[in-house]
Short mmCIF file of C-alpha atoms and ligand atoms in Angstrom, two decimals:
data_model
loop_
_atom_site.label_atom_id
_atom_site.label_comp_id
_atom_site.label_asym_id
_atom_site.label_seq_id
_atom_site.Cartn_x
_atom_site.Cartn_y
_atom_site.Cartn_z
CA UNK A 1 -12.09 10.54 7.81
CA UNK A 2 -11.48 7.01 6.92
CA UNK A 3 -11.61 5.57 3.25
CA UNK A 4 -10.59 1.98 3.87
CA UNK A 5 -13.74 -0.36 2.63
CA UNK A 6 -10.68 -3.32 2.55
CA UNK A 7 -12.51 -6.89 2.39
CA UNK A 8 -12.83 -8.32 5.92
CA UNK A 9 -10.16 -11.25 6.34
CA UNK A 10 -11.77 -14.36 5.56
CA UNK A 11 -12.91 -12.97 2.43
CA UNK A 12 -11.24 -15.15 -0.36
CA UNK A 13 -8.57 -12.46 -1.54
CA UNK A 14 -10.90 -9.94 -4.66
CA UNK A 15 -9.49 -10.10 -7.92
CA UNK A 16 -7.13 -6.88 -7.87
CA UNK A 17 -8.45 -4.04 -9.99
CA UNK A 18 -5.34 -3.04 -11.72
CA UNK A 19 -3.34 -4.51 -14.66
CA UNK A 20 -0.12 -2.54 -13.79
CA UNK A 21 1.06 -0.14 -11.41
CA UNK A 22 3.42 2.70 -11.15
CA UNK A 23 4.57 3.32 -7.39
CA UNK A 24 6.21 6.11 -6.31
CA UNK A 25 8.49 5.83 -3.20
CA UNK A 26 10.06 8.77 -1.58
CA UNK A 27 13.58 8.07 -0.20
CA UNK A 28 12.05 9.21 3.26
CA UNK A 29 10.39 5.96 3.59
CA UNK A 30 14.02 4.61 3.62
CA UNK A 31 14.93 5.99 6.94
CA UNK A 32 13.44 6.61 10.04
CA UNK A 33 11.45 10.05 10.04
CA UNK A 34 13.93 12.82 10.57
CA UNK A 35 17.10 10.75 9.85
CA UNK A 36 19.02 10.86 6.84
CA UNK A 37 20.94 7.69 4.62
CA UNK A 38 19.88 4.78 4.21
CA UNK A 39 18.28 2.07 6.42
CA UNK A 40 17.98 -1.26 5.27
CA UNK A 41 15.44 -2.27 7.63
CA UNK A 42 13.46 0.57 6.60
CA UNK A 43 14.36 -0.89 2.92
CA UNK A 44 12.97 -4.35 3.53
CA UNK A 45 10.11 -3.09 5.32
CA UNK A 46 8.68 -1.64 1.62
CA UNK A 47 10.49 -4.10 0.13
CA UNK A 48 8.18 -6.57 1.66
CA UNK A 49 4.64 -4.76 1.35
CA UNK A 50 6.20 -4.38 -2.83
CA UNK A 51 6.08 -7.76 -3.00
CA UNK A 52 3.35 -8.87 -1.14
CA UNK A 53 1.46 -6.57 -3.56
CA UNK A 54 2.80 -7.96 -6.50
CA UNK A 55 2.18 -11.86 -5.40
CA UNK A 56 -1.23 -10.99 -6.73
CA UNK A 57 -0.62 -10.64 -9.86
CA UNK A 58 -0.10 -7.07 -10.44
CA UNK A 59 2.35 -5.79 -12.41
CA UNK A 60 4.49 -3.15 -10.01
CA UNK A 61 6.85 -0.78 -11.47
CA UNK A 62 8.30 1.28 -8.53
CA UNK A 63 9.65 5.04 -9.17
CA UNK A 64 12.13 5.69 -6.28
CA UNK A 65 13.21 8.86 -5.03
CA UNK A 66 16.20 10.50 -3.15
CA UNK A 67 14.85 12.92 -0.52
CA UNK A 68 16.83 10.87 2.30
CA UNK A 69 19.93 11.54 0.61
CA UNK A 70 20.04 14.60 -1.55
CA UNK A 71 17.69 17.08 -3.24
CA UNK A 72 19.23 19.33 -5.90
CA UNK A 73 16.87 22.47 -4.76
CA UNK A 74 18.85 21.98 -1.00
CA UNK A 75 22.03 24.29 -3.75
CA UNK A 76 19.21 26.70 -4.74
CA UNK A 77 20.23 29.57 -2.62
CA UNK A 78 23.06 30.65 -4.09
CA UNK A 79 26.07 30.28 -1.30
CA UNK A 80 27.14 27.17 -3.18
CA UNK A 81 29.88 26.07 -5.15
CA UNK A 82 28.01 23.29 -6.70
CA UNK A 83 25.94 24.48 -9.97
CA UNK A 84 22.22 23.75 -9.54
CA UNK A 85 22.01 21.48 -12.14
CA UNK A 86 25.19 19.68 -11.03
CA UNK A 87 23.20 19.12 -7.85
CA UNK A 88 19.80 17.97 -9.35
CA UNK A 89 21.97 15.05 -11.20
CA UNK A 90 23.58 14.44 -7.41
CA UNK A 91 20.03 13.93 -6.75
CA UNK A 92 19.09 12.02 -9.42
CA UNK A 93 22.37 9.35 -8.60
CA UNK A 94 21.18 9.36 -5.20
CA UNK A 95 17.89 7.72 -6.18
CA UNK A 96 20.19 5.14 -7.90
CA UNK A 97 21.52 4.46 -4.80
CA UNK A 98 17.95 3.93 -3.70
CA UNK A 99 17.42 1.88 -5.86
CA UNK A 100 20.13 -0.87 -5.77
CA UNK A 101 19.16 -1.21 -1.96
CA UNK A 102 15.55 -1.46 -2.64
CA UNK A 103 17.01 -4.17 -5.75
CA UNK A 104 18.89 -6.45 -3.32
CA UNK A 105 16.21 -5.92 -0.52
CA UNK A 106 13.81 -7.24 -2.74
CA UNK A 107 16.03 -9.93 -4.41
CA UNK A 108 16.75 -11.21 -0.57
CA UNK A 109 12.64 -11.55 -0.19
CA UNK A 110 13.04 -14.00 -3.50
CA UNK A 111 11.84 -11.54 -5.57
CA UNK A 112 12.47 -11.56 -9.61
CA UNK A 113 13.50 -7.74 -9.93
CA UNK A 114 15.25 -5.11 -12.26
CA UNK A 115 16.99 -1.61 -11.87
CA UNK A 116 16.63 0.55 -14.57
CA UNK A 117 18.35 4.05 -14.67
CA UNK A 118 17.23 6.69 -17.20
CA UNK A 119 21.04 8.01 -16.65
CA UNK A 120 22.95 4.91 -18.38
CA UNK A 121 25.30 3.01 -15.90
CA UNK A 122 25.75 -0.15 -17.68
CA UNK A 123 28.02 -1.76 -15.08
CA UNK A 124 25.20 -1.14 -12.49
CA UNK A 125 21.86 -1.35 -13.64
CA UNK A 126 20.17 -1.88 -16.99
CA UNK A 127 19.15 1.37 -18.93
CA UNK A 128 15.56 2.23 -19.03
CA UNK A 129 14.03 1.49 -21.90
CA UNK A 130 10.51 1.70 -22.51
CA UNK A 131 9.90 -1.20 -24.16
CA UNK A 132 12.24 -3.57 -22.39
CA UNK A 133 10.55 -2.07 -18.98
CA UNK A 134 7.54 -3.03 -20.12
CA UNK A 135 8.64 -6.86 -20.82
CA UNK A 136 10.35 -6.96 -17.65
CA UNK A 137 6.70 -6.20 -16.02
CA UNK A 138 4.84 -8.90 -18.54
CA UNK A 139 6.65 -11.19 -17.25
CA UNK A 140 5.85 -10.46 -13.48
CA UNK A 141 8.74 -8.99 -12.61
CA UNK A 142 9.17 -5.88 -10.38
CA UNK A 143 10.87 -3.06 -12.25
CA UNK A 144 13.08 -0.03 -10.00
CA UNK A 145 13.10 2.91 -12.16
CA UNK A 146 16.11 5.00 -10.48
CA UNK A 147 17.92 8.10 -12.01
CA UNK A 148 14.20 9.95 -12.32
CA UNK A 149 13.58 11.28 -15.86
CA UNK A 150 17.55 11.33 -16.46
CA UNK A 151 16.88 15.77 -16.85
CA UNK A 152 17.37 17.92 -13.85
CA UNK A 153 15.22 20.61 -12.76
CA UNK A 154 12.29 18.14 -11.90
CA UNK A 155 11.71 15.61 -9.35
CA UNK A 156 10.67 12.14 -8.68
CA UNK A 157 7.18 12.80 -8.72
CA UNK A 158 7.07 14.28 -12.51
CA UNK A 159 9.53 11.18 -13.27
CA UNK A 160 6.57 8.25 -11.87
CA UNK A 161 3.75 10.28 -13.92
CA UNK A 162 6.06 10.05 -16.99
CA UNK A 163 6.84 6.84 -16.89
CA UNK A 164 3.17 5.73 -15.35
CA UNK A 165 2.17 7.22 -19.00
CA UNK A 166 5.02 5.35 -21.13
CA UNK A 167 4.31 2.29 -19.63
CA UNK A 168 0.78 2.91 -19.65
CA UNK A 169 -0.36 2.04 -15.95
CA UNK A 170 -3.97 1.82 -14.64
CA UNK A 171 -2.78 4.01 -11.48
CA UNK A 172 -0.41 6.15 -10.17
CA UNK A 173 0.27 4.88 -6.00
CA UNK A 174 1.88 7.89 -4.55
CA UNK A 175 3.27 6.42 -0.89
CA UNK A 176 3.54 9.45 1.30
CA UNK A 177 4.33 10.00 5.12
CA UNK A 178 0.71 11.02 5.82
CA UNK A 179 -2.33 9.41 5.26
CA UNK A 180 -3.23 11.41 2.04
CA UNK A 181 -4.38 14.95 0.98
CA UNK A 182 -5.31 17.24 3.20
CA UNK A 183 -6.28 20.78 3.14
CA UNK A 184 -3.29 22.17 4.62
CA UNK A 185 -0.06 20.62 5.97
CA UNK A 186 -0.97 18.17 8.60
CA UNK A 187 1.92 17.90 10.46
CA UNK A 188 1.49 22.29 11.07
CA UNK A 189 -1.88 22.61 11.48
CA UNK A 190 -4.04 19.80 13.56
CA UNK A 191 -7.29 21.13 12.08
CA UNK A 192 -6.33 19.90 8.21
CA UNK A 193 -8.81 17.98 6.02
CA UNK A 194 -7.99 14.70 4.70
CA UNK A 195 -9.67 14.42 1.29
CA UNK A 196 -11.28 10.94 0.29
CA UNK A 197 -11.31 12.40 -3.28
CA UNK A 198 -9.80 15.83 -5.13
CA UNK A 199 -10.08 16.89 -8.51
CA UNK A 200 -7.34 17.76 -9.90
CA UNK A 201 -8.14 21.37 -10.82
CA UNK A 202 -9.03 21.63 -7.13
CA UNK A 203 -5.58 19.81 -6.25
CA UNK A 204 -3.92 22.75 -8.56
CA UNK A 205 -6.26 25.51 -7.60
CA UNK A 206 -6.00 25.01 -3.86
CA UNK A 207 -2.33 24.58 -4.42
CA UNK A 208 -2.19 21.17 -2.46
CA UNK A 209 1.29 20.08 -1.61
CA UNK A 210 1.00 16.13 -2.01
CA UNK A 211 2.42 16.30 -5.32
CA UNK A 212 4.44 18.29 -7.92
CA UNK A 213 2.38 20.95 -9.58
CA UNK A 214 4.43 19.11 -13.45
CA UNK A 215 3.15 15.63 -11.64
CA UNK A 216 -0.49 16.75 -11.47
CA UNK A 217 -0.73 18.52 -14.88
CA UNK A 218 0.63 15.46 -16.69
CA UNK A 219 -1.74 12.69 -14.91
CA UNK A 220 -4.60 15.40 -15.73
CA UNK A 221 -3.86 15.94 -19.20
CA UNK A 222 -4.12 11.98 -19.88
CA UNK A 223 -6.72 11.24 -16.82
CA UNK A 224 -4.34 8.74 -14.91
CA UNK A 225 -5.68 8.75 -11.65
CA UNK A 226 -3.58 9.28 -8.42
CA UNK A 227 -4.09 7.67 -5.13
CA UNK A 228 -1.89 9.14 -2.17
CA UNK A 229 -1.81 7.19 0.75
CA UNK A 230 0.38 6.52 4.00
CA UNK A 231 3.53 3.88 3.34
CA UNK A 232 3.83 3.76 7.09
CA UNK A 233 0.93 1.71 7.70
CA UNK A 234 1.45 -2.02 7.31
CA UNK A 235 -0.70 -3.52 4.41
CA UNK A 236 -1.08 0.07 2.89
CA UNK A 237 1.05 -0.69 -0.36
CA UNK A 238 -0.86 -3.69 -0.93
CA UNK A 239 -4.13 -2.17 -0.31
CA UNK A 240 -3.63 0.13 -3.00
CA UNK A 241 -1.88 -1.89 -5.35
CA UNK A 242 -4.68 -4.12 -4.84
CA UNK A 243 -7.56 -0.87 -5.79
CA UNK A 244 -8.69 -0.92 -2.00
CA UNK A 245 -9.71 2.41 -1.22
CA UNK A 246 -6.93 3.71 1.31
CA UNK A 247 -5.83 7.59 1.46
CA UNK A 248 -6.84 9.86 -1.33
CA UNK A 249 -7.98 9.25 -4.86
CA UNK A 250 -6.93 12.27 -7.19
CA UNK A 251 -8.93 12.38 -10.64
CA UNK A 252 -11.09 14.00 -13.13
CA UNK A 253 -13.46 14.48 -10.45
N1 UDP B 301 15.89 14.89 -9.83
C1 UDP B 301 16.08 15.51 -11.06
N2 UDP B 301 15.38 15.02 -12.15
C2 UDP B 301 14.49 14.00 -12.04
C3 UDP B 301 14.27 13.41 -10.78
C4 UDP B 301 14.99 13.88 -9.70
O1 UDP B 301 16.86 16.44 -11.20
O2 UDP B 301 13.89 13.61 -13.07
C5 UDP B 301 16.69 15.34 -8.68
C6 UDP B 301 16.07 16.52 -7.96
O3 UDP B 301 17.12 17.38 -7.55
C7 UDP B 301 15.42 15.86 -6.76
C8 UDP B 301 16.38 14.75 -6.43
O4 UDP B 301 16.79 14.28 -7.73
O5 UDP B 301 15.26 16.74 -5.68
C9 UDP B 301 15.82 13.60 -5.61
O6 UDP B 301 14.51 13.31 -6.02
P1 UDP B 301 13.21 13.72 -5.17
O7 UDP B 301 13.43 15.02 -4.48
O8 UDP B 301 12.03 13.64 -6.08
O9 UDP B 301 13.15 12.54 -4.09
P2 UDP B 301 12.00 12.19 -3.03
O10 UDP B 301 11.54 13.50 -2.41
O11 UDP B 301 10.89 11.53 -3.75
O12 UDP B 301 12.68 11.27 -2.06
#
């Protein structure tokens, strides 16, 4: 099932439909699927669709995560030396790494851009400060938010609805592998749904796996809406920075 209704091309380019933005960018979508590190091609290649979005005026603040390097739940099991919540800050430094490649990527495109950690690293990036993020974005320019909430035990995705709330965004873009949600796990089982929209109380009750159960409950509890949509196809990023209907639009229903 398709949602696109994107304006045909010689359309004059639509006023977008958001102020401000909060993007959240897994650290998958920094390597090729299955691989592991960090590719910069991969890098530029979101860097690129980032900025294209926000040459329309948008503001973008980008949440950046660290699947392709480290999760912290990977030392769950037990037969590690490393402490859990030694491993969730691992995971939380690997999303700075993230983030200075997605910095430079962007900077190379001619991009005016800032890192932001909420774990200070003064020599590195500039700490995250509400406020100061939300200047950066006034004046146009695109804001990495790295280090997730700086408090382990969560993940990326509760870190972009907190800070899509404290810097009071229209819209949370959640850039996924696949094309939105779906009834089950797509890549399992060739007979899942996509959704065009999901309420969030069905999103909790059917125990949908496009984002973090803490994610869901905060945008619910202030009515932010969600859109998750594929970051692998071209133009997608822009599309929904823009408010063009691509993937799935999660709300009050
Ligand atoms: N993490 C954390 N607190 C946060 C954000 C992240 O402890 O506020 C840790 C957590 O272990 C997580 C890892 O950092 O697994 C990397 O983030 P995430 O798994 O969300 O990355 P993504 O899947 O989006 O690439």
């Amino acid at each position: 099932m398709s949602t696109e209704d994107s304006p045909p091309e010689d359309t004059p380019p639509a006023k977008p439909k958001y102020r401000r933005v909060l993007l959240k960018i897994s650290g998958e979508s920094f390597v090729q699927a299955g691989q592991r590190g960090i590719a910069m091609d991969a890098v530029l290649h979101i860097a690129r669709q980032a900025r294209q979005a926000a040459e329309h005026g948008v503001q973008v603040a980008i949440v950046i995560g660290g699947g392709n390097i480290l999760r912290g739940a990977q030392f769950k099991a037990g037969n590690s030396s490393i402490h859990e919540v030694t491993a969730h800050y691992m995971g939380m430094l690997a999303t700075v790494l993230n983030g200075l490649a997605l910095q430079d990527a962007l900077e190379s495109l001619g991009s005016d851009v800032r890192l932001m950690t909420a774990i200070r690293m003064d020599v590195v990036a500039e700490p995250y400060i509400r406020r100061r993020a939300s200047r950066h974005l006034d004046k146009g320019r695109i804001v990495v938010l790295a280090a997730g909430t700086g408090s382990p035990f969560v993940t990326t995705d509760t870190a972009a609805a907190q800070r899509a709330l404290e810097l009071e965004a229209d819209v949370l873009l959640k850039a996924t592998r696949v094309d939105g949600v779906y009834s089950d796990d797509p890549e399992t089982n060739p007979e899942a749904v996509l959704y065009d929209t999901v309420s969030y109380d069905d999103f909790r009750r059917q125990n949908l796996r496009a984002m973090d159960a803490e994610a869901i409950t905060k945008c619910a509890e202030n009515n932010l809406p969600i859109l998750v949509f594929n970051f692998r196809k071209d133009g997608n990023i822009e599309q929904a920075v823009l408010g063009h209907r691509v993937g799935t639009l999660v709300g009050s229903g």
